[in-house]
Amino acid sequence: MSSKHVIIVIITHLFTKFLKTFLLLISFILHKADSGYNNNSIGTSIFQRPYHYDQIVSSLQKLPLDGSLSLSNNDAVASDFGNIYHFPPLAVLNPVSVSDISRAIKHVTELSEPGLKVAARGHGHSLQGQSQAEGGIVINMESLAEKTAAVVVVNNGEFVPYVDVSAGELWINILHETLKHGLAPKSWTDYLHLTVGGTLSNAGISGQAFRHGPQINNVFQLEVVTGKGEVVTCSETRNTELYYSVLGGLGQFGIITRARISLEAAPKTVKWIRMLYSEFSMFARDQEYLISLENTFDYIEGFVIINRTGILNNWRSSFNPRDPLQASQFISDGRTFYCLEVAKYFNPDETQFMNQIVENLLSELSYIPWTLFQSEVSYVQFLDRVHVSEKQLRSKGLWEVPHPWLNLLIPRTHIHHFAQEVFGNILKDTSNGPILIYPVNQTRWNRKTSLVTPEEDIFYLVAFLSSAMPLARGSESLEHILTQNKRILEFCTNAKLGVKQYLPHYTTQEEWKAHFGSKWEAFVQRKTAYDPLALLAPGQRIFQKALSTSC
């Protein structure tokens, strides 16, 4: 064979290999596109259908449901607010009765298909795919919410007033409905466009928690569908073990379908105040002082501000400065500040008395005097304040971006060490979103629930509410923020700070065992009792298999 012929053969062979590789690459890209792949995601899935897929679908379609079952166009439930994990389900159940949920779960247990799991989804505000069920069934809990009278208020004078609500109802709707009776729930989250079942499965923490405890401490009774499909009513005196299991139980023991929530008299107006500190030690001391008082503010939070320009000028759109001239000359560039945010509730006829209480409280604090800003708003405006920011972000296309949030509960004795390292070294130049930080008093919390907290009476919630910019590189990218979160967690572990994650995310059962610590054995026992096949909430990644084979 001539050298010319040899060259032609080699070129033909190389071209054939290139063509095969190119076609495989195109096929892979198209397949990724069809499965909802996102460049900003770190967890995606190409769902592999079981060999008897058609039989499973056929059996689901035959279920006698009051609601409906969707087997296509379910992309919306393959994502969540975190926008990091994207796992498509096999089907979405839109229930209109609790019986729909019970029938579906019982049917899944009868099928005994190992990969067929069930996840309850509220408003989709989970962060790490917790409300998703890859190749399983997602239950749209908002479909269960009442369409007319969302709540029924009971206040007979003898008992503490309460409201019975569907677990698929949004807290903002409950607020509006209970206010018609001059009442409102005691404990909130900062964002009210979340479902009752979603927050009660975690905890529900905000600036009122130091006084009333989290939302899971303000529930009288629950209706739950267990992992066996049983519909059970539970409370502190009835089916007690299940009651405490599902509160803060991350959806592992049952799906909350109704809740009876404690209420109190609702105020009409809120005095809302912000002030800055340059020293963390003074900031923390004042926060702890305020939550120790009996007659104090009704809401106490705080946040960290790192290298932000024009902080006080930005506040002027919603707050009034006590010292306008000094405030206008305040320079914040290149520095870290700590903002104390407090609120006092009152009615119009109590204004003078309220102002005196506020002045007395402020006189004991060590904030930078000319950074005090205040405002008076309605109770609804104050509680729904984050929704204003949501609408602004949505208008700019910046709401549905990856949210690699990190929420930590840090013992009081270690909060200064934590602040020094994290705010002084790891995040010394900038942050990718708000950083909340405030103490709570655990004596107001019920330790019988599944929620895991540090051992100390006082601990801090520190929430890094980061947003990653689409297609960004460098400090605004998802990869950078996740690496930063990892550095924070590694520091906490290496320094043995006794930190616990709130809205926890782990990928192995060993990590979950460490998280629950002494509560792990009881957690497993509860799982065995109420969801032995490990059908529920697979997105939490706690139990991958039925209990008889996994533990």
Coordinates of C-alpha atoms in Angstrom, one line a residue, residues 118-301:
V118 CA -43.7 10.3 48.0
A119 CA -42.9 14.0 48.7
A120 CA -45.3 16.7 50.0
R121 CA -44.7 20.0 48.3
G122 CA -46.1 23.3 49.7
H123 CA -45.1 26.5 48.1
G124 CA -41.9 25.0 46.9
H125 CA -39.6 27.0 49.1
S126 CA -37.3 24.2 50.0
L127 CA -33.6 24.8 49.3
Q128 CA -31.9 21.5 48.5
G129 CA -34.6 19.4 46.7
Q130 CA -36.3 18.4 49.9
S131 CA -39.8 18.7 48.3
Q132 CA -38.8 16.7 45.2
A133 CA -39.3 13.0 44.5
E134 CA -37.2 11.7 41.7
G135 CA -39.3 9.3 39.7
G136 CA -41.9 9.3 42.5
I137 CA -45.1 11.1 43.4
V138 CA -45.1 14.8 44.5
I139 CA -48.2 15.8 46.4
N140 CA -49.2 19.4 45.7
M141 CA -50.4 20.5 49.2
E142 CA -51.6 23.9 48.0
S143 CA -54.3 22.0 46.1
L144 CA -55.7 20.8 49.5
A145 CA -56.2 24.4 50.8
E146 CA -59.7 25.5 51.2
K147 CA -60.9 27.7 48.4
T148 CA -63.5 29.7 50.4
A149 CA -63.3 30.0 54.2
A150 CA -59.6 29.4 54.8
V151 CA -59.9 29.3 58.6
V152 CA -62.4 29.0 61.5
V153 CA -61.6 31.0 64.6
V154 CA -62.7 29.7 68.0
N155 CA -62.6 32.1 71.0
N156 CA -65.0 31.1 73.7
G157 CA -63.4 32.9 76.6
E158 CA -62.4 29.8 78.5
F159 CA -59.7 28.6 76.2
V160 CA -56.8 30.2 74.3
P161 CA -58.2 31.2 70.9
Y162 CA -57.0 29.1 67.9
V163 CA -57.5 28.6 64.2
D164 CA -58.0 25.3 62.3
V165 CA -56.3 25.4 58.9
S166 CA -55.4 23.2 56.0
A167 CA -51.7 22.5 55.9
G168 CA -51.6 23.7 52.3
E169 CA -52.7 27.2 53.3
L170 CA -50.3 30.1 53.1
W171 CA -49.5 31.9 56.4
I172 CA -50.3 35.3 54.7
N173 CA -53.8 34.1 54.1
I174 CA -54.2 32.9 57.6
L175 CA -53.0 36.4 58.8
H176 CA -55.6 38.1 56.8
E177 CA -58.4 35.8 57.8
T178 CA -57.6 35.8 61.5
L179 CA -57.3 39.6 61.5
K180 CA -61.0 39.8 60.7
H181 CA -61.6 38.5 64.2
G182 CA -58.9 40.8 65.8
L183 CA -56.6 37.9 66.3
A184 CA -53.4 36.5 64.8
P185 CA -50.8 33.7 65.3
K186 CA -48.1 34.4 67.8
S187 CA -45.0 33.2 66.0
W188 CA -44.0 33.8 62.4
T189 CA -41.4 33.3 59.8
D190 CA -39.9 36.4 58.1
Y191 CA -41.5 35.4 54.8
L192 CA -45.3 34.6 55.0
H193 CA -45.9 33.1 51.5
L194 CA -45.1 29.6 52.8
T195 CA -47.5 26.8 53.7
V196 CA -48.4 25.8 57.2
G197 CA -47.3 22.2 56.7
G198 CA -43.9 23.3 55.3
T199 CA -42.9 25.5 58.2
L200 CA -44.2 23.1 60.9
S201 CA -42.2 20.3 59.3
N202 CA -39.1 22.4 60.0
A203 CA -39.7 24.8 62.9
G204 CA -40.8 28.2 61.7
I205 CA -38.4 30.8 63.3
S206 CA -38.4 34.5 63.3
G207 CA -37.8 37.5 65.6
Q208 CA -40.7 36.5 67.9
A209 CA -39.2 33.1 68.7
F210 CA -37.3 34.4 71.8
R211 CA -40.7 35.1 73.4
H212 CA -43.1 32.5 71.9
G213 CA -40.8 29.9 70.6
P214 CA -40.9 28.7 67.0
Q215 CA -44.2 28.0 65.2
I216 CA -44.0 24.3 66.1
N217 CA -44.4 25.4 69.8
N218 CA -47.7 27.2 69.0
V219 CA -49.7 24.3 67.7
F220 CA -52.5 22.6 69.6
Q221 CA -53.4 19.7 67.3
L222 CA -52.5 18.1 64.0
E223 CA -54.0 15.9 61.4
V224 CA -51.4 13.6 59.8
V225 CA -51.3 11.0 57.1
T226 CA -48.5 8.6 58.1
G227 CA -46.2 6.7 55.8
K228 CA -48.6 3.8 56.1
G229 CA -51.5 5.9 54.7
E230 CA -53.2 6.1 58.1
V231 CA -55.1 9.4 58.9
V232 CA -54.3 10.3 62.5
T233 CA -55.3 13.2 64.7
C234 CA -52.7 14.0 67.3
S235 CA -51.9 16.5 70.1
E236 CA -50.0 16.7 73.4
T237 CA -52.6 14.4 74.9
R238 CA -53.6 12.2 71.9
N239 CA -51.2 10.1 69.8
T240 CA -48.5 12.1 71.5
E241 CA -45.5 10.4 70.0
L242 CA -46.7 11.1 66.4
Y243 CA -47.5 14.7 67.4
Y244 CA -43.9 15.4 68.6
S245 CA -42.4 13.4 65.8
V246 CA -43.9 15.4 62.9
L247 CA -43.2 18.8 64.4
G248 CA -39.8 19.6 63.1
G249 CA -39.6 16.1 61.7
L250 CA -38.6 17.1 58.1
G251 CA -41.5 15.2 56.7
Q252 CA -40.1 11.8 57.7
F253 CA -43.0 10.4 59.7
G254 CA -46.1 11.8 58.0
I255 CA -47.7 14.5 55.9
I256 CA -49.4 17.2 58.0
T257 CA -52.8 17.9 56.4
R258 CA -54.4 20.1 59.1
A259 CA -53.2 22.2 62.1
R260 CA -54.8 23.9 65.0
I261 CA -52.7 27.1 65.7
S262 CA -52.7 29.2 68.8
L263 CA -53.7 32.8 68.4
E264 CA -53.4 36.1 70.4
A265 CA -55.0 39.5 70.2
A266 CA -53.6 41.3 67.1
P267 CA -52.1 44.8 67.3
K268 CA -52.9 47.4 64.6
T269 CA -49.5 49.2 64.4
V270 CA -45.8 48.5 64.7
K271 CA -43.0 50.8 65.6
W272 CA -40.1 49.5 63.5
I273 CA -36.5 50.5 64.4
R274 CA -33.0 49.9 63.1
M275 CA -29.6 50.9 64.5
L276 CA -26.0 50.1 63.7
Y277 CA -23.1 48.8 65.8
S278 CA -19.4 48.8 64.8
E279 CA -18.4 46.2 67.4
F280 CA -19.9 42.7 67.5
S281 CA -19.4 42.4 71.2
M282 CA -21.7 45.4 71.9
F283 CA -24.2 44.3 69.4
A284 CA -24.5 40.7 70.9
R285 CA -24.6 42.1 74.4
D286 CA -27.5 44.3 73.6
Q287 CA -29.4 41.6 71.8
E288 CA -29.0 39.2 74.7
Y289 CA -30.0 41.9 77.1
L290 CA -33.2 42.6 75.2
I291 CA -34.4 39.0 75.0
S292 CA -33.7 38.6 78.8
L293 CA -36.3 41.3 79.7
E294 CA -40.0 40.6 80.4
N295 CA -41.2 43.9 79.1
T296 CA -39.2 44.3 75.9
F297 CA -39.7 44.6 72.2
D298 CA -42.0 42.1 70.5
Y299 CA -39.6 41.3 67.7
I300 CA -35.8 41.2 67.9
E301 CA -33.5 40.4 65.0

